Backbone as CSV, one residue per row, in Angstrom:
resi,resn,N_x,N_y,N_z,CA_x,CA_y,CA_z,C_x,C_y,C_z
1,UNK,5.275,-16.742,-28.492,5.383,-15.276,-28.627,5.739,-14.665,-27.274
2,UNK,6.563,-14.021,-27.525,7.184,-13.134,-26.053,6.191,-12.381,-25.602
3,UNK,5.675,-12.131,-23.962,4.980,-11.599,-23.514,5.585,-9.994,-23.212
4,UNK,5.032,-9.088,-23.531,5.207,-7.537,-23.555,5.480,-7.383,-21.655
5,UNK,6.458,-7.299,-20.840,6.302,-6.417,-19.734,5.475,-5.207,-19.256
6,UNK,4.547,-5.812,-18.096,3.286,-4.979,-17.779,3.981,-3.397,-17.556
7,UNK,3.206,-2.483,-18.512,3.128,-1.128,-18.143,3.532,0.049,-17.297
8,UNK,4.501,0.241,-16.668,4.184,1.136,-14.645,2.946,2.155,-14.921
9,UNK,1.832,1.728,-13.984,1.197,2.139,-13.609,1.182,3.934,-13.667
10,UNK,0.240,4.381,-14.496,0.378,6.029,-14.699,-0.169,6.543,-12.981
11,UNK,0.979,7.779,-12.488,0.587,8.425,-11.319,-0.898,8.984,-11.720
12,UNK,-1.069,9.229,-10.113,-2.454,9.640,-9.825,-2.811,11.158,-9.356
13,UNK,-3.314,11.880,-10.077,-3.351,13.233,-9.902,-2.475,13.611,-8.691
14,UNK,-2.761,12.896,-7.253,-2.304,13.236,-5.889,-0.572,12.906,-5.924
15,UNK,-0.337,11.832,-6.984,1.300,11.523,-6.373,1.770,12.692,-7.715
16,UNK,1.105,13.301,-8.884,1.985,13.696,-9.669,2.323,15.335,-8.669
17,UNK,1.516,15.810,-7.844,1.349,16.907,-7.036,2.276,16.728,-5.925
18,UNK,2.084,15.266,-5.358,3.559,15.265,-4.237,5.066,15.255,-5.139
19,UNK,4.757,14.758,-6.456,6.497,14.726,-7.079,6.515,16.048,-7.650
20,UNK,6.084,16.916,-7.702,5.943,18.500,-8.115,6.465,19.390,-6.842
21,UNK,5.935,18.554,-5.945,6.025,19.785,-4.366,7.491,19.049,-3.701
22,UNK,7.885,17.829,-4.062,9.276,17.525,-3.569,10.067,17.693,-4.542
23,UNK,9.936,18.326,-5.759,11.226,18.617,-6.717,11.206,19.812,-6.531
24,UNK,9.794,20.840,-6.083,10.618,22.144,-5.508,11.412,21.944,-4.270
25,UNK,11.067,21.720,-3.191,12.117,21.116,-2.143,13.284,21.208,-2.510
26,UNK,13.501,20.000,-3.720,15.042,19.585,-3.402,15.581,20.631,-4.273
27,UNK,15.257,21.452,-5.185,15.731,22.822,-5.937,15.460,23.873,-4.763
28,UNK,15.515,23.433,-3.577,15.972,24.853,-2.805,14.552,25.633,-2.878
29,UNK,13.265,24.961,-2.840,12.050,25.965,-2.875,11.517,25.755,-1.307
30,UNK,12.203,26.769,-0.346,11.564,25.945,1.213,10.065,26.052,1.280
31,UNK,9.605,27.681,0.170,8.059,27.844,0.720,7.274,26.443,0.495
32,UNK,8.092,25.384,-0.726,7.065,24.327,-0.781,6.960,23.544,0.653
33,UNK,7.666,23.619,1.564,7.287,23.440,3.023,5.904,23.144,3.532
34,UNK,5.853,24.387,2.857,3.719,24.739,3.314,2.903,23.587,2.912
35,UNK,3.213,23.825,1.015,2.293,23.142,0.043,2.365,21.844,0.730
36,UNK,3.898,21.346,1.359,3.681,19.927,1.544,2.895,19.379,2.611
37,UNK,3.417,20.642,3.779,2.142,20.178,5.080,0.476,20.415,4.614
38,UNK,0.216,21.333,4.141,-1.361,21.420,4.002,-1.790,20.614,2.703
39,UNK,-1.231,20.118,1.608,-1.476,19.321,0.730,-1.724,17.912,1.571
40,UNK,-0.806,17.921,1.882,-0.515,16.195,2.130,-0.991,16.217,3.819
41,UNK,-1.553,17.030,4.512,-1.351,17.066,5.751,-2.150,15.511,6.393
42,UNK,-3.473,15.185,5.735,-3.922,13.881,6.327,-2.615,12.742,6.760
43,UNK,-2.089,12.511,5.870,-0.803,11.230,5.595,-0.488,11.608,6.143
44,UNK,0.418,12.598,6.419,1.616,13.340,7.270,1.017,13.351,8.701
45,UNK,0.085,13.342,9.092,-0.437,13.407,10.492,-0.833,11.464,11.092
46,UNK,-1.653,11.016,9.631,-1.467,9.303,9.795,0.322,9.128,10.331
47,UNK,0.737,9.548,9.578,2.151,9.044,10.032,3.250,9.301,11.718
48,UNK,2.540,10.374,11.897,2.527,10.632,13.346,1.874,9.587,14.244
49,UNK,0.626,9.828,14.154,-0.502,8.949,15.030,0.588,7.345,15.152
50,UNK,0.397,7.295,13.744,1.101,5.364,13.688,2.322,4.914,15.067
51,UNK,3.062,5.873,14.929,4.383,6.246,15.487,4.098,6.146,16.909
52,UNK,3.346,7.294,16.994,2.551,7.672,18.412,2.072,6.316,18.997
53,UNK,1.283,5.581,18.178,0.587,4.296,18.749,1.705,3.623,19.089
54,UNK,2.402,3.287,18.178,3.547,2.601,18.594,4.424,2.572,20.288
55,UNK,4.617,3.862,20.423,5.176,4.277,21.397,4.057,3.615,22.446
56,UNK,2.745,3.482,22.431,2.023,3.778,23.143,1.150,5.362,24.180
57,UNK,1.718,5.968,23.004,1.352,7.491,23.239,0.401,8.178,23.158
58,UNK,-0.331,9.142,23.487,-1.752,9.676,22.918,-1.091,11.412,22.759
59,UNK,-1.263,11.461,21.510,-1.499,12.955,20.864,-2.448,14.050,20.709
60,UNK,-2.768,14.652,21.221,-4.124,15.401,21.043,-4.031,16.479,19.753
61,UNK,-4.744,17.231,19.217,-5.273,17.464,17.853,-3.940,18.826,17.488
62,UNK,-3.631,19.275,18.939,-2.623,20.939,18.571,-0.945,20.100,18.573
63,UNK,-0.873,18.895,19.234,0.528,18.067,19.220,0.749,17.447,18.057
64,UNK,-0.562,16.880,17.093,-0.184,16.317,15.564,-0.161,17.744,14.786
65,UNK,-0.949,18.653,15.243,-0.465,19.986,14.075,0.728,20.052,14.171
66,UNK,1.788,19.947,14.986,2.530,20.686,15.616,3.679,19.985,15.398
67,UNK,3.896,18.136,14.812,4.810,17.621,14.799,3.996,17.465,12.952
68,UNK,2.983,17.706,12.260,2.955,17.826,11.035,3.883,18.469,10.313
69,UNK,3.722,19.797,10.717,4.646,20.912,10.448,6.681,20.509,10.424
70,UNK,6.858,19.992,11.454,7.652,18.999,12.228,8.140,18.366,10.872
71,UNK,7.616,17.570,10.715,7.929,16.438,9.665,7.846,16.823,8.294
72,UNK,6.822,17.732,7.858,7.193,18.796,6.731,8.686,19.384,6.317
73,UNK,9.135,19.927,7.261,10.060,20.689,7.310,11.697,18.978,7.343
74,UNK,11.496,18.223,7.804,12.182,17.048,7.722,12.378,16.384,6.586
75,UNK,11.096,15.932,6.137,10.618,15.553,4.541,11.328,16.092,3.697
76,UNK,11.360,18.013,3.881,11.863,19.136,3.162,13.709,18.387,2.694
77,UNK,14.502,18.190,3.899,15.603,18.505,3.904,16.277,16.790,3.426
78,UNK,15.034,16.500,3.231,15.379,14.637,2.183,15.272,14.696,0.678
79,UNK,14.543,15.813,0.780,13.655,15.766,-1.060,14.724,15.533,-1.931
80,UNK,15.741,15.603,-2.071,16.532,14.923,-2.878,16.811,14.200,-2.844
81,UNK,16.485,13.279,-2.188,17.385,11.645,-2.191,15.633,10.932,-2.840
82,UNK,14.866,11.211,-2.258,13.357,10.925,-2.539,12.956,10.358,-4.237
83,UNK,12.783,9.667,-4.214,12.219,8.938,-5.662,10.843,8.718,-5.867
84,UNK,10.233,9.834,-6.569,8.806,9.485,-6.670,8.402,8.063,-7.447
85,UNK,8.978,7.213,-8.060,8.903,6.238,-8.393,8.544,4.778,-6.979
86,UNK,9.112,5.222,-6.052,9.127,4.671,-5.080,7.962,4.713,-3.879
87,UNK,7.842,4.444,-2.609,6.718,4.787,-1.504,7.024,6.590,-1.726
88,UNK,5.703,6.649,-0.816,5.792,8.315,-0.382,6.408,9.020,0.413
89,UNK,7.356,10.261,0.737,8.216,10.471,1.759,7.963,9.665,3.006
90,UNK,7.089,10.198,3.357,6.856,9.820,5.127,6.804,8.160,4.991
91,UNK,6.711,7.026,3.951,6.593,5.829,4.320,8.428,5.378,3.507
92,UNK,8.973,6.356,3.145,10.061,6.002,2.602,11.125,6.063,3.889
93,UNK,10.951,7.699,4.559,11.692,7.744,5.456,11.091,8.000,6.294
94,UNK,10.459,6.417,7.253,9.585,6.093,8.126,10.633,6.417,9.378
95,UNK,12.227,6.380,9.184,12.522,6.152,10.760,12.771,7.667,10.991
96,UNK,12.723,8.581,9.987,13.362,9.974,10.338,11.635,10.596,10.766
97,UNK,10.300,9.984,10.762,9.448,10.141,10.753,9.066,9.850,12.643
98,UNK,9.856,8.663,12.765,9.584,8.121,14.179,11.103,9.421,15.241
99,UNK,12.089,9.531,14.479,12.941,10.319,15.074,11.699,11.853,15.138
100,UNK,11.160,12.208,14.638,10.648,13.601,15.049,9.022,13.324,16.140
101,UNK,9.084,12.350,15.642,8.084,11.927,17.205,8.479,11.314,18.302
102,UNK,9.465,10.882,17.927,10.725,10.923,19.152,10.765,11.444,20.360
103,UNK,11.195,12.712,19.610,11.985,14.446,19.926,11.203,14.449,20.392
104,UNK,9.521,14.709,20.195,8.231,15.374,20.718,8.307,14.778,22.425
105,UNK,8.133,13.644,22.139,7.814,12.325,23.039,8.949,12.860,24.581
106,UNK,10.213,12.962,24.017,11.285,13.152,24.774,11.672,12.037,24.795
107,UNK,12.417,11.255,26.215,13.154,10.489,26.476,12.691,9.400,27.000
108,UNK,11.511,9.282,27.516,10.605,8.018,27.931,9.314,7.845,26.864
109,UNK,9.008,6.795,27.264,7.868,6.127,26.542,7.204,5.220,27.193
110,UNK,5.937,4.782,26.768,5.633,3.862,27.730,5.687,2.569,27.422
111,UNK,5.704,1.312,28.009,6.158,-0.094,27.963,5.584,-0.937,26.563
112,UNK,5.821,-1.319,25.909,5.359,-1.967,25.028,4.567,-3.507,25.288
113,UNK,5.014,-3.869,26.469,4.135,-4.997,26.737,3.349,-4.858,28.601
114,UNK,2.562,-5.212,29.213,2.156,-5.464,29.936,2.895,-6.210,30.645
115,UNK,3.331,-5.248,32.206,4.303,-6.964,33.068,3.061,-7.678,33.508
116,UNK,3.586,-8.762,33.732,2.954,-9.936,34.261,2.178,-9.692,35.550
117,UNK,0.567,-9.689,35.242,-0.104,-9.443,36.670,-0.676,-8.265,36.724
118,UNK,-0.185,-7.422,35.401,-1.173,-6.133,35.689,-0.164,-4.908,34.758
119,UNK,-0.766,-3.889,34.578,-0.069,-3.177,33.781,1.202,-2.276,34.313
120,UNK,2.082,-2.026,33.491,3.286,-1.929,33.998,3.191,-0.352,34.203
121,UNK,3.672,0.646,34.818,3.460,2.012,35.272,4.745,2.606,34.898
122,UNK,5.630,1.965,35.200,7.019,2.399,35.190,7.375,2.292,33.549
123,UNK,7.846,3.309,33.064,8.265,4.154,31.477,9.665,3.263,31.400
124,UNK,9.588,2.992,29.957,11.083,2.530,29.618,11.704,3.413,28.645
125,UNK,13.171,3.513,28.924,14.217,4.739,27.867,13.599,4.486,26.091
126,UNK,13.634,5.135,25.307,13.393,4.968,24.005,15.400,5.284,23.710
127,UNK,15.520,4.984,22.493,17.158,5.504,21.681,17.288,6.799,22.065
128,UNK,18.204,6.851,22.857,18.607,8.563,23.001,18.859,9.388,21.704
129,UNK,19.410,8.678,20.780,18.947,9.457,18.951,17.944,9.421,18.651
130,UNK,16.820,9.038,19.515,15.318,9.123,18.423,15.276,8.235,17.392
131,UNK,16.147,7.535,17.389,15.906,6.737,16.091,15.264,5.283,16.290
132,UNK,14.581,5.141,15.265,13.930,4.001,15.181,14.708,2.282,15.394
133,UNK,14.280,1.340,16.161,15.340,0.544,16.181,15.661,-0.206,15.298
134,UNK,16.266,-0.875,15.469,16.700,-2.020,13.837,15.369,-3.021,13.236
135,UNK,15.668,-3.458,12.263,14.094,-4.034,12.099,14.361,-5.614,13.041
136,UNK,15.294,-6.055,12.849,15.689,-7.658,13.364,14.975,-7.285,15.056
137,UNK,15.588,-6.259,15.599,15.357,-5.958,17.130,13.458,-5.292,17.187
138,UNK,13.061,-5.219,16.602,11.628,-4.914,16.622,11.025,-6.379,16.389
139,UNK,11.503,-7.593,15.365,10.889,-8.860,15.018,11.210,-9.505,16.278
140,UNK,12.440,-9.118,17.073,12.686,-10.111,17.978,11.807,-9.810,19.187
141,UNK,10.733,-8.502,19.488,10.169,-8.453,20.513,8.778,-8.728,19.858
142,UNK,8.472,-8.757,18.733,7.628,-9.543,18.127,7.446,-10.896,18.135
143,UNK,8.233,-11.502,18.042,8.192,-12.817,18.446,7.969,-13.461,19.483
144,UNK,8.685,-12.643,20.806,8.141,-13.092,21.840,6.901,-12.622,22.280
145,UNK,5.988,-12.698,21.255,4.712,-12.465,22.202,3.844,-13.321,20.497
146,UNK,4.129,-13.222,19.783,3.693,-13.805,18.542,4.218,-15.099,17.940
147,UNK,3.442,-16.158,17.873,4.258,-17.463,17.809,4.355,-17.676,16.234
148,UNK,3.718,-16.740,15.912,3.559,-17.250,14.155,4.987,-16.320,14.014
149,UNK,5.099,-15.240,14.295,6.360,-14.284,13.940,7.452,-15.159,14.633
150,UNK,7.519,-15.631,15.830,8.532,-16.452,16.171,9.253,-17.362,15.041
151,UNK,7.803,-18.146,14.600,8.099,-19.346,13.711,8.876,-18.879,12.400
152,UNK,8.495,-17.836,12.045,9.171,-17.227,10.530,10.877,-16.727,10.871
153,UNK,10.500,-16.267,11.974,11.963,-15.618,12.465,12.938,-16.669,12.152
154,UNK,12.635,-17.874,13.150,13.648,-19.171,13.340,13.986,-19.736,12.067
155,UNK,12.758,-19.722,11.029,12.914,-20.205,9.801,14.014,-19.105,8.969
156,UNK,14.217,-18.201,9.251,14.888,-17.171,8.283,16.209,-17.288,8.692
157,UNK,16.034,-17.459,10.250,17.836,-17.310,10.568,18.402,-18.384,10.703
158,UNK,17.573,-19.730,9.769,18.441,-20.845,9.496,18.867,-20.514,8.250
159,UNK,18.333,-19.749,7.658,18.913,-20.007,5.964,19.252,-18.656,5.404
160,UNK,19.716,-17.812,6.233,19.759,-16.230,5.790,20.979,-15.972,6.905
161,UNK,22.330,-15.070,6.216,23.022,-14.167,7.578,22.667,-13.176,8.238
162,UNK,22.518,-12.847,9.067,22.004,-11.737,9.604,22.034,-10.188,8.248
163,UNK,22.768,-10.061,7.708,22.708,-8.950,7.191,21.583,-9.607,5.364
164,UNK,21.058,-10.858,5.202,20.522,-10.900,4.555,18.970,-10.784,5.358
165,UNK,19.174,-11.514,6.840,17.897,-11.505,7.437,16.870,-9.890,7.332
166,UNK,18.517,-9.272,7.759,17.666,-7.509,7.634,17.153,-7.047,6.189
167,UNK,17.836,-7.372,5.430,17.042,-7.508,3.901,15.277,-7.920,3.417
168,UNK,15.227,-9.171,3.879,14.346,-9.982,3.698,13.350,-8.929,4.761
169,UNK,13.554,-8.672,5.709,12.657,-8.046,6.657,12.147,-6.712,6.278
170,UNK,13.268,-5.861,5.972,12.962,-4.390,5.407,12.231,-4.445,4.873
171,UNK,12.290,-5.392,3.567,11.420,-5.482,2.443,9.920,-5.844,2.736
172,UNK,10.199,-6.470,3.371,8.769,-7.178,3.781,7.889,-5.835,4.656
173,UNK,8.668,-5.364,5.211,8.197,-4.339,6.040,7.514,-3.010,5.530
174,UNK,8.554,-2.554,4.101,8.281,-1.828,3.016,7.096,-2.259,2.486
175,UNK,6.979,-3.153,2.244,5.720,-3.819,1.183,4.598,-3.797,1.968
176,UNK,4.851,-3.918,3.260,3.653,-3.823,4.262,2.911,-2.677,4.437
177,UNK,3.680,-1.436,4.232,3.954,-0.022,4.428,2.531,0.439,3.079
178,UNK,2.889,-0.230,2.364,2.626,0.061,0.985,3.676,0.671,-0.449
179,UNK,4.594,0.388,-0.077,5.566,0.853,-1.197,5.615,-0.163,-2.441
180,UNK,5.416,0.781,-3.179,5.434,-0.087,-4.495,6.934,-0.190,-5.146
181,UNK,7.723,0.219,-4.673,9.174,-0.261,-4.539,9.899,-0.553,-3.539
182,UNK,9.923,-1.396,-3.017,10.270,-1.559,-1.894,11.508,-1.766,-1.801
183,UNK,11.944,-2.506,-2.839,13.736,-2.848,-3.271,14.554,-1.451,-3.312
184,UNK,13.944,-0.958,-3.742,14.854,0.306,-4.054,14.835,1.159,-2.886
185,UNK,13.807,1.145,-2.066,13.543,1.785,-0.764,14.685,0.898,0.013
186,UNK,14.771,-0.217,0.462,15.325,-0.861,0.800,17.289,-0.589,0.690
187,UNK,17.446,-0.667,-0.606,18.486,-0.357,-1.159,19.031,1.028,-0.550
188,UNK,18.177,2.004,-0.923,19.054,3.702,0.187,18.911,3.304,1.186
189,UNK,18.296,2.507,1.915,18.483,2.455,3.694,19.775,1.703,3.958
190,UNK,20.332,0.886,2.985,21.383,-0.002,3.625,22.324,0.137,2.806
191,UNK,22.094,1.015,1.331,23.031,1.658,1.070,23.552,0.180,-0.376
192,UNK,22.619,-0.533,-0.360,22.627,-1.568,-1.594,22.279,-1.183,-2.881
193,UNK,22.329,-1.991,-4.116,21.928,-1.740,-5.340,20.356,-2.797,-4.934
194,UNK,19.094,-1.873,-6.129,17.822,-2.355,-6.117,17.641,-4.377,-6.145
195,UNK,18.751,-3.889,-7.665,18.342,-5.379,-7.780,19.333,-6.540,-7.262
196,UNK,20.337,-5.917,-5.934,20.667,-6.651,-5.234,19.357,-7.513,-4.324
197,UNK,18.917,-5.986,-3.722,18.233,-6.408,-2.538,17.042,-7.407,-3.072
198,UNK,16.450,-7.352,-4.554,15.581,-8.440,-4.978,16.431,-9.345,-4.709
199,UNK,17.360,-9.718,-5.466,17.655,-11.021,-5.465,18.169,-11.834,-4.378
200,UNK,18.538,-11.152,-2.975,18.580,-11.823,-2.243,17.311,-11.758,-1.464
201,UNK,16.401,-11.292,-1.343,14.970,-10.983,-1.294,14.016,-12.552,-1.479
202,UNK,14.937,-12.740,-2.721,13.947,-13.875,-3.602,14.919,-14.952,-3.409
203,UNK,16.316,-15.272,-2.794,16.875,-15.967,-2.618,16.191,-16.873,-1.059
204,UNK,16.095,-14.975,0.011,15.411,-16.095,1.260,14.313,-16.580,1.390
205,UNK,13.720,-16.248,-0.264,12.268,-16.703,0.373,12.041,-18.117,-0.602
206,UNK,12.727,-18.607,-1.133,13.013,-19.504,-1.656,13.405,-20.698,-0.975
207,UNK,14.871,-20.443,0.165,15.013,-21.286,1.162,14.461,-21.180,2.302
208,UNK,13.282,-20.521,2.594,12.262,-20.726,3.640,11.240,-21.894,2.918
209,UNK,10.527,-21.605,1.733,9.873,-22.667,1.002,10.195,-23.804,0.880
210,UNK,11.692,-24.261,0.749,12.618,-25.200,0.998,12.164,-25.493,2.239
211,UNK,12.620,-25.013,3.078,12.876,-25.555,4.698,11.003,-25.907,4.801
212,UNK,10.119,-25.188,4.567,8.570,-25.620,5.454,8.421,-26.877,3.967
213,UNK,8.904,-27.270,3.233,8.590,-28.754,2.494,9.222,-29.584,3.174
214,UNK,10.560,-29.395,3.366,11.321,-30.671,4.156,11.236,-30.733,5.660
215,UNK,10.517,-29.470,6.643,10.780,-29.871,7.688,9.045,-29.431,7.814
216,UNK,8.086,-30.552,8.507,6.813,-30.310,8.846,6.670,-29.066,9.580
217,UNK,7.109,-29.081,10.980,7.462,-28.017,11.963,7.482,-26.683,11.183
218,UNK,7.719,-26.544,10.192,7.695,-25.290,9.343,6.625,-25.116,7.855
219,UNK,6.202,-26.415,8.139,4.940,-26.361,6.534,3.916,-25.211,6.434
220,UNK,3.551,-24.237,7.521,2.475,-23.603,7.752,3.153,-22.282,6.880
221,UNK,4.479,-21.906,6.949,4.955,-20.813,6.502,4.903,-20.776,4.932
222,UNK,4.753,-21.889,4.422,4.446,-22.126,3.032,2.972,-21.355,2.353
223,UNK,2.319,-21.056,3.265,0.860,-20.382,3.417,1.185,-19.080,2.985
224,UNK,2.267,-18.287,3.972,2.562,-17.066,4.056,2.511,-16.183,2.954
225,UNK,1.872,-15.055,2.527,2.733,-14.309,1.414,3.829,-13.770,1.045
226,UNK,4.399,-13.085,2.577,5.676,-13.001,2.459,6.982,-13.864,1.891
227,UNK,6.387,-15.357,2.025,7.357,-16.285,1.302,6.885,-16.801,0.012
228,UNK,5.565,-16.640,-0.392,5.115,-16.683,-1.363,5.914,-16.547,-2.788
């Protein structure tokens, strides 16, 4: 007997209120602006902080009001492309999220790693667009300091082209995020169809499983969920 395909999950009072306050948005309602910063303002300020950490930055309580509002008004001018079916604005469009903490930030930031011998003082340039960097170029400074991320890296860019590697990563990155679509999130960022990006999704993680059976040096990644 054929098994029935599980259900989608009925929204939750809070997401049917964010897909209410971003379909006024994208019909041209700016006052929902407001509703979206003071509704949603916790997330919307998590999503700052995250950013902020990232940078290595510290925000004090009138600089997250202040880039809330910020990102409200950003959120605002996406609401149509936005799929409530998908993550929530601010984890959908995480890099237009890091571009307005960017802006705040200005043009320096501080070092992401410690030089050797003591902490480093001297600020390094961030993207003069504010924009967030590629995901491959964020794994690759991940790696050098993370041997398990190293190990997955090397494993991916034996059996993936670079433009599938960024696939496999987004996604993974999405899913990390918490998006319960991550394919399709995936898909408007690079401008793919959903069930492209699955299937090559499920293609690299297939020949990573491959590669940690036949090559020991890589058996540990078989553990992973991401290749799971």
């Amino acid at each position: 007997m054929a098994q029935q395909a599980p259900a989608h999950e009925a929204p939750t009072g809070r997401e049917a209120a964010l897909a209410t306050v971003m379909a006024r948005l994208a019909e041209g309602d700016r006052a929902a602006v407001l509703t979206l910063r003071e509704r949603f303002r916790p997330e919307l300020a998590r999503a700052v902080r995250a950013v902020a950490r990232q940078r290595h930055a510290r925000l004090d309580a009138d600089e997250v009001d202040e880039l809330v509002t910020d990102l409200a008004l950003e959120l605002g001018t996406l609401a149509g492309a936005w799929d409530p079916a998908g993550a929530p604005p601010w984890v959908w469009a995480r890099h237009r999220v890091a571009q307005v903490v960017d802006r705040h930030l200005g043009q320096w930031s501080r070092p992401l790693e410690h030089a050797e011998g003591g902490a480093a003082d001297r600020p390094v340039p961030v993207p003069a667009s504010g924009a967030e960097p590629p995901v491959l170029e964020v794994l690759g400074s991940l790696a050098r300091r993370d041997p398990g991320v190293a190990l997955l890296r090397e494993a991916v860019c034996r059996v993936a082209s670079e433009r599938d590697q960024a696939i496999f990563f987004e996604t993974a990155v999405q899913a990390a995020l918490g998006d319960r679509s991550p394919a399709a999130t995936v898909a408007g960022l690079l401008g793919l169809r959903p069930e492209a990006v699955r299937q090559q999704t499920r293609r690299v993680r297939q020949r990573v499983r491959r590669l940690a059976a036949d090559d020991p040096r890589f058996a540990a990644l078989a553990e992973l969920a991401v290749v799971a």
